[in-house]
XYZ file of C-alpha atoms in Angstrom:
689
model
C -12.176 -106.957 63.153
C -11.484 -104.107 60.713
C -9.199 -101.149 61.399
C -11.992 -98.918 62.704
C -13.311 -101.602 65.033
C -9.783 -102.293 66.263
C -9.204 -98.614 66.956
C -12.524 -98.285 68.791
C -11.623 -101.317 70.895
C -8.194 -99.857 71.717
C -9.695 -96.468 72.546
C -12.305 -97.919 74.900
C -9.641 -100.050 76.558
C -7.450 -96.997 77.118
C -10.312 -94.934 78.563
C -11.239 -97.778 80.899
C -7.654 -98.148 82.179
C -7.174 -94.377 82.412
C -10.383 -93.864 84.402
C -9.417 -96.701 86.765
C -6.039 -95.055 87.403
C -7.656 -91.622 87.872
C -10.203 -92.930 90.398
C -7.358 -94.445 92.408
C -5.498 -91.126 92.359
C -8.585 -89.273 93.580
C -9.373 -91.870 96.243
C -5.802 -91.763 97.490
C -6.083 -87.992 97.868
C -9.369 -88.442 99.764
C -7.629 -91.042 101.920
C -4.781 -88.635 102.675
C -7.197 -85.917 103.736
C -9.060 -88.286 106.033
C -5.812 -89.603 107.513
C -4.661 -86.048 108.173
C -7.935 -85.291 109.919
C -7.590 -88.471 112.001
C -4.113 -87.361 112.972
C -5.448 -83.970 114.002
C -8.143 -85.611 116.153
C -5.537 -87.725 117.926
C -3.912 -84.535 119.130
C -7.148 -83.366 120.779
C -7.871 -83.903 124.497
C -9.412 -87.324 125.171
C -12.882 -85.956 125.950
C -13.112 -84.351 122.430
C -11.760 -87.255 120.354
C -14.986 -89.287 120.297
C -16.998 -86.236 119.201
C -14.498 -85.453 116.389
C -14.588 -89.008 115.021
C -18.380 -88.861 114.675
C -17.909 -86.288 111.894
C -15.331 -88.300 109.910
C -16.121 -91.085 107.439
C -14.601 -94.392 108.376
C -11.333 -95.255 106.680
C -11.440 -98.393 104.521
C -10.005 -101.599 105.960
C -6.273 -102.047 105.585
C -6.500 -104.311 102.532
C -8.668 -101.685 100.738
C -6.326 -98.759 101.327
C -5.053 -97.071 98.148
C -1.334 -97.713 98.120
C 1.383 -96.399 95.828
C 1.750 -99.936 94.479
C -1.894 -100.072 93.413
C -1.617 -96.719 91.645
C 1.656 -97.713 89.990
C 0.086 -100.950 88.748
C -2.888 -99.040 87.324
C -0.498 -96.554 85.704
C 1.346 -99.414 84.004
C -1.954 -100.753 82.647
C -2.790 -97.301 81.314
C 0.666 -96.954 79.738
C 0.292 -100.299 78.003
C -3.061 -99.163 76.587
C -1.357 -96.024 75.272
C 1.035 -98.135 73.196
C -1.704 -100.086 71.421
C -1.815 -99.878 67.642
C -3.647 -97.999 66.325
C -3.157 -95.595 69.258
C -6.110 -94.226 71.272
C -7.481 -90.735 70.688
C -5.794 -89.214 73.752
C -2.361 -90.245 72.489
C -3.017 -88.869 68.991
C -4.374 -85.606 70.384
C -1.429 -85.198 72.766
C 1.075 -85.760 69.982
C -0.562 -83.417 67.487
C -1.341 -80.607 69.922
C 1.908 -80.927 71.883
C 0.555 -81.817 75.333
C 3.018 -82.647 78.095
C 2.333 -85.763 80.253
C 0.967 -83.521 83.006
C -1.326 -81.649 80.577
C -2.567 -84.984 79.268
C -3.464 -86.065 82.812
C -5.255 -82.797 83.527
C -7.250 -83.157 80.304
C -8.123 -86.710 81.335
C -9.356 -85.396 84.702
C -11.633 -82.889 82.932
C -12.928 -85.561 80.554
C -13.518 -88.047 83.363
C -16.181 -85.955 85.064
C -18.222 -86.200 81.825
C -17.566 -89.928 81.387
C -18.083 -91.136 84.982
C -20.771 -89.688 87.249
C -18.847 -90.662 90.402
C -15.890 -88.402 89.576
C -17.651 -85.188 90.663
C -18.149 -86.433 94.225
C -14.546 -87.661 94.351
C -13.323 -84.223 93.185
C -15.266 -82.549 96.020
C -13.861 -84.925 98.640
C -10.344 -84.725 97.172
C -10.493 -80.913 97.515
C -12.144 -81.177 100.966
C -14.920 -78.888 99.785
C -18.438 -80.197 99.050
C -19.018 -77.263 96.676
C -15.948 -78.010 94.516
C -17.309 -81.028 92.701
C -15.346 -80.142 89.581
C -11.722 -80.264 88.382
C -9.369 -77.356 89.103
C -5.740 -76.583 88.386
C -5.106 -76.811 92.140
C -6.539 -80.338 92.263
C -4.313 -81.393 89.354
C -1.243 -79.953 91.096
C -2.150 -82.048 94.132
C -2.966 -85.290 92.318
C -0.166 -85.616 89.783
C 3.510 -85.762 90.647
C 4.842 -84.227 87.413
C 2.896 -80.979 87.889
C 4.185 -77.874 86.123
C 3.070 -74.334 86.799
C 3.585 -73.236 83.183
C 0.439 -75.064 82.049
C -1.484 -72.011 83.275
C 0.076 -69.938 80.479
C -2.251 -68.898 77.624
C 0.482 -70.030 75.241
C 0.514 -73.611 76.522
C -1.624 -76.153 74.606
C -4.504 -76.486 77.090
C -5.401 -72.823 76.825
C -3.942 -72.003 73.405
C -5.964 -74.721 71.675
C -9.073 -73.946 73.764
C -9.168 -77.517 75.101
C -10.546 -76.314 78.427
C -13.146 -73.770 79.413
C -12.238 -71.846 82.589
C -15.083 -70.463 84.695
C -13.454 -67.738 86.793
C -16.169 -65.574 88.406
C -15.255 -62.339 90.135
C -12.029 -62.407 92.107
C -11.773 -66.196 92.350
C -8.191 -67.406 91.849
C -7.383 -69.077 88.546
C -6.099 -72.200 90.294
C -9.409 -72.883 92.085
C -11.710 -71.935 89.193
C -13.755 -74.739 87.683
C -12.478 -76.406 84.522
C -14.591 -77.977 81.816
C -13.399 -79.863 78.768
C -14.395 -78.466 75.381
C -17.312 -80.475 73.945
C -15.548 -81.097 70.633
C -12.468 -82.459 72.441
C -14.548 -84.662 74.730
C -16.259 -86.262 71.751
C -12.909 -86.651 70.005
C -11.585 -88.615 72.991
C -14.673 -90.812 72.827
C -14.017 -91.520 69.140
C -16.402 -89.057 67.479
C -14.261 -87.062 65.062
C -16.296 -84.377 63.300
C -15.805 -80.736 62.351
C -16.349 -78.342 65.257
C -19.921 -77.010 65.329
C -18.623 -73.450 65.608
C -17.035 -73.783 62.163
C -19.844 -75.618 60.387
C -21.804 -72.419 59.758
C -18.757 -70.725 58.208
C -17.119 -73.367 56.028
C -18.516 -75.962 53.640
C -16.934 -78.986 51.950
C -16.258 -78.756 48.234
C -18.308 -80.995 45.970
C -16.986 -84.553 46.141
C -17.739 -84.982 42.410
C -14.704 -82.803 41.696
C -12.433 -85.715 42.553
C -14.037 -87.948 39.908
C -13.131 -85.881 36.847
C -10.184 -86.650 34.600
C -8.343 -83.343 34.419
C -7.054 -81.729 31.220
C -3.278 -81.452 30.912
C -3.065 -77.800 32.026
C -4.918 -78.651 35.244
C -2.865 -81.803 35.813
C 0.281 -79.667 35.710
C -1.246 -77.298 38.270
C -2.028 -80.251 40.563
C 1.556 -81.501 40.249
C 2.902 -78.033 41.046
C 0.787 -77.950 44.199
C 1.464 -81.484 45.440
C 5.194 -81.027 45.091
C 4.899 -78.373 47.822
C 1.978 -79.684 49.880
C 3.032 -81.875 52.787
C 0.642 -82.144 55.726
C 1.876 -81.328 59.236
C 5.060 -79.716 57.903
C 5.992 -76.090 57.213
C 2.669 -74.288 56.597
C 2.249 -72.754 53.169
C -0.190 -70.468 51.414
C -0.960 -71.926 47.995
C -2.309 -68.899 46.143
C -4.547 -69.970 43.255
C -4.691 -67.188 40.684
C -7.276 -66.757 37.932
C -10.857 -65.774 37.238
C -12.542 -69.192 37.114
C -13.467 -70.367 40.598
C -14.732 -73.775 39.465
C -11.420 -74.707 37.832
C -9.458 -73.595 40.883
C -11.649 -75.569 43.259
C -11.339 -78.623 41.020
C -7.538 -78.411 40.996
C -7.348 -77.717 44.735
C -9.565 -80.670 45.563
C -7.652 -83.147 43.422
C -4.317 -81.886 44.768
C -5.542 -82.228 48.357
C -6.997 -85.668 47.707
C -3.627 -86.916 46.471
C -2.204 -86.415 49.967
C -5.332 -87.491 51.820
C -6.893 -84.125 52.659
C -10.465 -82.858 52.318
C -11.059 -79.250 51.234
C -13.397 -76.853 53.049
C -14.296 -73.515 51.474
C -14.597 -70.252 53.404
C -15.901 -67.162 51.632
C -14.105 -63.982 52.635
C -17.524 -62.459 53.396
C -17.849 -64.954 56.274
C -14.331 -64.462 57.632
C -14.712 -62.856 61.103
C -13.677 -59.210 61.140
C -13.265 -58.392 64.841
C -10.018 -59.261 66.588
C -11.435 -61.679 69.170
C -13.715 -63.514 66.745
C -10.949 -63.780 64.164
C -8.521 -65.182 66.732
C -11.088 -67.731 67.877
C -11.677 -68.851 64.304
C -7.936 -69.189 63.667
C -7.373 -71.267 66.816
C -10.329 -73.529 66.133
C -9.436 -74.052 62.478
C -5.781 -74.785 63.256
C -6.902 -77.241 65.919
C -9.275 -78.934 63.489
C -6.602 -79.171 60.802
C -4.448 -81.106 63.282
C -7.250 -83.443 64.316
C -8.860 -83.949 60.894
C -7.369 -84.408 57.394
C -8.642 -81.038 56.141
C -7.322 -77.957 54.382
C -8.947 -74.526 54.097
C -9.861 -72.950 50.753
C -10.239 -69.217 51.390
C -12.240 -67.671 48.563
C -11.101 -64.060 48.136
C -12.173 -63.925 44.505
C -13.898 -60.556 44.848
C -10.872 -58.753 46.279
C -9.495 -56.085 43.941
C -6.616 -53.644 44.174
C -9.094 -50.896 45.033
C -10.766 -52.858 47.855
C -7.676 -54.262 49.587
C -7.750 -51.553 52.254
C -11.255 -52.661 53.240
C -9.993 -56.132 54.093
C -7.422 -55.548 56.823
C -8.830 -58.544 58.697
C -7.764 -60.747 55.771
C -4.165 -59.615 56.154
C -4.319 -60.318 59.885
C -5.720 -63.753 59.157
C -3.005 -64.607 56.627
C -0.264 -63.502 58.986
C -1.721 -65.364 61.972
C -2.932 -68.652 60.480
C -0.390 -71.418 60.843
C -1.771 -74.250 58.738
C -1.914 -75.269 55.097
C -4.116 -72.939 53.109
C -5.470 -72.453 49.599
C -6.037 -68.770 48.853
C -8.171 -68.077 45.787
C -7.875 -64.650 44.170
C -7.642 -63.194 40.701
C -4.232 -61.647 41.197
C -1.481 -61.562 43.801
C -2.544 -58.942 46.332
C -1.163 -60.161 49.630
C 2.481 -59.722 50.525
C 2.705 -61.425 53.900
C 5.583 -62.952 55.785
C 4.485 -66.529 55.173
C 5.744 -68.773 52.418
C 3.458 -68.251 49.427
C 3.414 -70.305 46.244
C 1.430 -68.726 43.366
C -0.244 -71.102 40.891
C -2.021 -69.796 37.780
C -5.200 -71.710 36.939
C -7.419 -70.852 33.985
C -10.261 -72.621 32.286
C -9.138 -75.428 29.987
C -7.606 -74.154 26.750
C -9.804 -74.180 23.604
C -8.113 -77.394 22.440
C -8.642 -78.973 25.861
C -12.289 -77.924 25.864
C -12.685 -79.571 22.459
C -11.174 -82.777 23.872
C -13.459 -82.597 26.911
C -16.524 -82.307 24.679
C -15.281 -85.285 22.645
C -14.783 -87.336 25.793
C -18.175 -86.351 27.214
C -20.104 -87.000 23.980
C -18.283 -90.182 23.012
C -19.325 -91.704 19.677
C -21.894 -88.967 19.051
C -19.269 -86.203 19.008
C -18.640 -85.748 15.274
C -17.881 -82.102 14.450
C -19.853 -80.810 17.415
C -16.903 -80.393 19.859
C -14.978 -78.101 17.512
C -18.041 -75.947 16.827
C -19.061 -75.635 20.470
C -15.529 -75.070 21.812
C -14.888 -72.315 19.268
C -17.776 -70.255 20.606
C -18.186 -71.079 24.302
C -15.576 -70.864 27.045
C -16.633 -73.384 29.675
C -14.899 -75.158 32.527
C -14.729 -78.923 32.959
C -17.642 -79.442 35.396
C -19.942 -77.283 33.272
C -19.116 -79.210 30.086
C -20.007 -82.499 31.752
C -23.155 -81.095 33.380
C -24.437 -79.704 30.075
C -23.633 -82.943 28.258
C -25.444 -85.071 30.829
C -28.468 -82.769 30.751
C -28.720 -82.932 26.958
C -28.055 -86.665 26.648
C -30.739 -87.390 29.241
C -33.288 -85.285 27.343
C -34.996 -86.630 24.202
C -33.998 -84.472 21.224
C -33.869 -84.653 17.457
C -30.848 -82.438 16.940
C -27.952 -82.927 19.360
C -25.984 -79.934 18.077
C -28.890 -77.490 18.412
C -29.763 -78.812 21.851
C -26.176 -78.465 23.081
C -25.924 -74.955 21.630
C -29.182 -73.876 23.282
C -28.163 -75.376 26.626
C -24.803 -73.612 26.516
C -26.614 -70.331 25.878
C -29.051 -70.984 28.706
C -26.210 -71.800 31.094
C -25.081 -68.177 31.396
C -28.465 -66.497 31.364
C -29.134 -66.606 35.136
C -25.830 -64.851 35.868
C -26.132 -62.284 33.092
C -29.813 -61.541 33.622
C -28.904 -60.122 37.036
C -26.299 -57.777 35.576
C -27.731 -56.696 32.232
C -30.861 -56.586 30.062
C -31.216 -59.448 27.604
C -32.471 -58.383 24.179
C -34.605 -60.858 22.272
C -32.847 -60.590 18.909
C -35.347 -60.807 16.043
C -33.863 -58.480 13.421
C -32.198 -60.006 10.356
C -30.161 -58.649 7.472
C -33.403 -58.148 5.518
C -34.746 -55.804 8.199
C -31.859 -53.371 8.393
C -31.257 -50.528 5.935
C -27.741 -49.094 5.885
C -25.240 -47.929 3.264
C -23.287 -50.798 1.712
C -20.057 -49.834 3.486
C -21.605 -50.001 6.957
C -23.417 -53.238 6.086
C -20.102 -54.727 4.973
C -18.483 -53.732 8.285
C -21.269 -55.438 10.237
C -20.776 -58.602 8.181
C -17.030 -58.471 8.868
C -17.704 -58.273 12.602
C -19.933 -61.357 12.467
C -17.417 -63.228 10.312
C -14.546 -62.503 12.710
C -16.514 -63.952 15.600
C -17.204 -67.081 13.534
C -13.614 -67.552 12.383
C -11.673 -66.430 15.451
C -10.813 -69.994 16.511
C -9.254 -70.765 13.124
C -7.334 -67.486 12.885
C -6.207 -67.262 16.509
C -5.483 -70.887 17.347
C -5.044 -72.830 14.104
C -3.245 -70.076 12.204
C -1.186 -68.939 15.191
C -2.180 -65.280 15.491
C -2.856 -65.872 19.190
C 0.904 -65.944 19.794
C 1.393 -62.541 18.146
C -1.426 -60.654 19.834
C -0.185 -58.552 22.741
C -3.476 -56.805 23.489
C -5.760 -59.783 23.851
C -8.131 -61.606 21.560
C -11.263 -59.559 22.059
C -13.323 -58.225 19.152
C -14.552 -54.727 19.964
C -16.674 -52.356 17.928
C -18.039 -48.849 18.313
C -21.467 -48.021 16.916
C -21.721 -44.236 16.662
C -24.789 -42.300 15.626
C -27.750 -40.436 16.964
C -30.638 -42.203 18.612
C -32.846 -44.202 16.256
C -30.305 -44.705 13.465
C -30.137 -48.486 13.919
C -27.336 -49.197 16.407
C -29.375 -51.602 18.538
C -30.943 -53.253 15.477
C -27.479 -53.823 14.005
C -26.398 -55.539 17.228
C -29.530 -57.710 17.028
C -28.741 -58.666 13.435
C -25.244 -59.810 14.400
C -26.534 -61.738 17.434
C -29.175 -63.414 15.280
C -26.595 -64.317 12.651
C -24.319 -65.870 15.291
C -27.155 -67.461 17.324
C -25.868 -65.817 20.503
C -27.442 -64.009 23.439
C -27.341 -60.218 23.268
C -27.193 -58.162 26.464
C -27.568 -54.413 26.752
C -25.536 -52.752 29.502
C -26.256 -49.188 30.482
C -22.804 -47.953 31.478
C -24.297 -45.045 33.378
C -25.938 -47.648 35.649
C -22.817 -49.806 35.952
C -20.636 -46.914 37.113
C -20.826 -46.719 40.910
C -19.903 -43.894 43.228
C -18.348 -46.451 45.560
C -14.674 -46.998 44.903
C -14.024 -50.383 43.363
C -17.679 -51.261 42.745
C -17.591 -50.355 39.041
C -14.637 -52.667 38.511
C -16.412 -55.453 40.406
C -19.610 -55.017 38.372
C -17.722 -55.109 35.079
C -15.691 -58.138 36.116
C -18.788 -60.162 36.955
C -20.352 -59.112 33.685
C -17.427 -60.154 31.493
C -16.863 -63.408 33.386
C -20.474 -64.470 32.899
C -20.573 -63.376 29.253
C -17.326 -65.161 28.423
C -18.753 -68.514 29.491
C -21.676 -68.365 27.089
C -20.227 -66.377 24.211
C -22.750 -63.611 24.813
C -22.511 -60.350 22.890
C -22.231 -57.341 25.193
C -23.837 -54.134 23.961
C -22.700 -51.167 26.067
C -25.134 -48.295 25.662
C -24.213 -44.715 26.565
C -20.490 -45.447 26.168
C -19.648 -41.776 26.548
C -20.716 -42.041 30.218
C -17.455 -43.819 30.942
C -15.280 -43.041 27.926
C -15.639 -39.289 27.702
C -12.477 -37.252 27.249
C -10.532 -37.422 30.462
C -9.720 -34.321 32.429
C -6.821 -33.697 34.763
C -6.759 -35.923 37.842
C -7.698 -33.707 40.772
C -8.773 -36.154 43.459
C -8.980 -39.848 44.318
C -12.300 -40.253 42.513
C -10.755 -39.006 39.255
C -7.913 -41.470 39.714
C -10.275 -44.374 40.340
C -12.399 -43.340 37.352
C -9.323 -43.688 35.141
C -8.594 -47.083 36.715
C -12.135 -48.182 35.846
C -11.755 -47.036 32.223
C -8.456 -48.851 31.861
C -9.947 -51.963 33.437
C -12.858 -51.982 30.978
C -10.461 -51.569 28.052
C -8.313 -54.452 29.265
C -11.320 -56.705 29.764
C -12.737 -55.848 26.354
C -9.438 -56.750 24.714
C -9.138 -59.997 26.687
C -12.819 -60.882 26.263
C -13.230 -63.979 24.088
C -16.425 -62.601 22.630
C -17.813 -59.536 20.933
C -18.184 -56.257 22.817
C -20.094 -53.441 21.127
C -20.137 -49.907 22.488
C -22.786 -47.456 21.349
C -22.706 -43.681 21.617
C -24.713 -40.720 20.415
C -21.684 -38.442 20.814
C -18.697 -39.770 18.897
C -16.764 -36.524 19.363
C -17.073 -36.773 23.140
C -15.069 -39.998 23.271
C -11.436 -40.133 24.336
C -9.249 -40.574 21.240
C -6.894 -42.955 23.064
C -9.851 -45.209 23.712
C -11.151 -45.032 20.133
C -7.767 -46.095 18.724
C -7.931 -49.359 20.675
C -11.188 -50.486 19.055
C -11.090 -52.904 16.124
C -14.210 -51.649 14.325
C -15.980 -48.293 14.156
C -19.343 -48.231 12.406
C -20.938 -44.836 11.837
C -24.727 -44.799 11.700
C -25.676 -41.750 9.664
C -29.071 -40.128 9.520
C -30.855 -42.007 6.692
C -31.224 -40.226 3.360
C -34.572 -40.178 1.475
C -33.759 -43.318 -0.499
C -32.859 -45.211 2.681
C -35.934 -43.872 4.465
C -38.142 -45.155 1.661
C -36.633 -48.636 2.026
C -37.214 -48.473 5.769
C -40.875 -47.529 5.213
C -41.264 -50.402 2.779
C -39.923 -52.889 5.354
C -41.380 -51.496 8.555
C -44.829 -53.119 8.367
C -44.981 -56.883 8.966
C -46.563 -58.762 6.064
C -49.565 -59.590 8.245
C -50.509 -55.892 8.560
C -53.261 -54.817 6.111
C -52.130 -51.617 4.377
C -54.035 -49.432 1.918
C -52.374 -47.285 -0.762
C -49.375 -46.182 1.302
C -47.236 -43.633 -0.520
C -43.750 -44.654 0.598
C -42.054 -42.027 -1.567
C -44.006 -39.261 0.143
C -43.432 -40.741 3.597
C -39.702 -40.844 2.861
C -39.749 -37.039 2.576
C -40.400 -36.867 6.327
C -36.993 -36.300 7.894
C -36.986 -39.157 10.420
C -34.689 -41.857 11.738
C -35.459 -45.543 11.434
C -36.407 -45.649 15.104
C -38.998 -42.907 14.668
C -40.370 -44.582 11.529
C -40.874 -47.780 13.527
C -42.728 -45.856 16.256
C -45.008 -44.213 13.669
C -45.790 -47.528 11.972
C -46.644 -49.151 15.294
C -48.920 -46.309 16.396
C -50.645 -46.260 12.998
C -51.322 -49.978 13.303
C -53.004 -49.424 16.675
C -55.153 -46.642 15.205
C -56.185 -48.925 12.345
C -56.998 -51.788 14.675
C -59.207 -49.508 16.766
C -61.060 -48.234 13.662
C -61.383 -51.690 12.186
C -59.604 -50.719 8.959
C -56.254 -51.293 7.352
C -53.320 -48.914 7.804
C -53.949 -45.912 5.577
C -51.973 -42.804 4.700
C -54.126 -40.527 6.913
C -53.467 -42.791 9.897
C -49.739 -42.912 9.183
C -49.565 -39.128 8.810
C -51.570 -38.679 11.999
C -49.041 -40.851 13.818
C -46.156 -39.029 12.141
C -47.496 -35.670 13.307
C -47.653 -37.004 16.879
C -44.060 -38.247 16.574
C -42.876 -34.800 15.458
C -44.599 -33.231 18.454
C -42.992 -35.799 20.762
C -39.558 -34.980 19.337
C -40.324 -31.247 19.671
C -39.710 -30.826 15.949
C -41.262 -27.938 13.937
C -44.428 -29.014 12.149
C -45.323 -27.948 8.622
C -49.006 -28.751 8.294
C -48.690 -29.247 4.537
C -46.499 -32.306 5.188
C -49.319 -33.995 7.076
C -52.266 -33.227 4.792
C -53.448 -35.983 2.533
C -56.005 -36.189 -0.217
C -57.138 -39.478 -1.655
C -56.002 -39.928 -5.293
C -58.765 -39.640 -7.872
C -60.310 -43.048 -8.445
C -58.815 -44.559 -5.287
C -60.945 -47.335 -3.805
C -62.931 -46.469 -0.719
């Protein structure tokens, strides 16, 4: 017989002995009532005694009377069953929830009516009322000698832990109201120990795979810091897990809990009840479950920010009321409550640790791949293993390329919700800029490539007090090549490029802008994506005097974006058409500023020469003349595209008349003055027709 079978045997034996004792107690009470009625009949005149006895049930024969000795013997049998090892469920429950002997007996009475169909009739007879075929406080006071009036208090275990349901209609006294055992507690006493159904829809167990991973050193230290303070059933603590990566925090929490035999259940703050009564019910039920099951709560408050704290008063009430072990996940310390709180910082594995994780996951096939991947992507442990397993289980000819592509694809679902992904096709051959600006763009790309060597290997990381982000400002009017330059860099680095319209990110709701930006940077940091913020002046215009709360929060949002850009382990590019409108304090904090000037005639001619794909049939285009049209590269591209459509419709190649026709339409679209001479064209003498 294994331990579980032994416990089940002991539990059934206890319930059998306890029900036998309880039946005797009820029958003795019935016997007392009948004896009292017999005594009353004896006092009647002789002519009425016979009639009175016809309405009384016959008393059992003398040898079947319920005596104190019989009840005492049954009580001893029940007590012996309570001392069995492992102990029955009732004993464990009483110890953990603090039930007195009398409360334990009352709970047994309420359980018995569900376990034995004869108990209801005995309850009715024991209360001398055919309609009271249920347990009551009054019946318990009558049956059990160690009765105590204080069990009626809402602060005593039976009511505090919601072990009983009291049905008290109208003006019926509390003592005679029907009692019913809570379904979860009844099943617990029968040996079915599962999470209360009322909590199942709110909390969910963390992935059991988290306990299988071998943690990097930084996470092992976090686990040790937690376990040195975590002791079940002792002084309750709030272990506040700080940091931006939820997966790493859940991994650490789960391995720390496992080391002391606890399972972790996650509750999102969005599902935490907000009303007083519902919140109190949740707290009582969870505390009860944490005493009956080896579980610990992981409260995910990751989306709480300093600007949204006031909206979460129910969270403060919860933290001050809950009296069990608790993991609290947030980015920063926000909650100053009276309870003992231990803050633990948990980040993603360090770059060196990520390199080691890739080496461990790839095994003999690792080579130089781990260093190259870890220098560009910032991934947590579970993601590294998931990507590796996906790639290794997929036939491929180039492991490095497949891993790189999978890492890029990993972040796309998150980023695609928040920003517009640009399919980067432009290369260095496509862009026309002065040599100085081209050199700056190359420097930006080179810094992204070499940041791991400079920051980690050469030690600059330890001397940087503003973060390791690479930030650049692209300034110039629309069409001068800012977006194309970002595409060129993304193509060079083989990274995803996302355009963010800051005017769309900024929200009128306090705190929402910060939340949107945080999600954006977190997702981009995982996959090394390049963030291209368009319309930067929408958020970084010169600040005016703070006049109201919205001005103050706007400044908070600007400062938050600056901090995240500096801490961002990738490249953030901001684009603006109005360089002079930007706050100078903001501009000084950028690493690169690239000015995109209006192209001169020589540059425009080069743009015209490159604008048509080699597949496009062209006929005698005069690029020198076209360069005299005062246009940006963006407008030149529009003209070339429209001219190609005109040629396709006519069934000819792209000719000067078609290009000039498209150019004239572009001028009209831009509301530019039109000099008809610029758009007239005569075929050169001897030109082929």
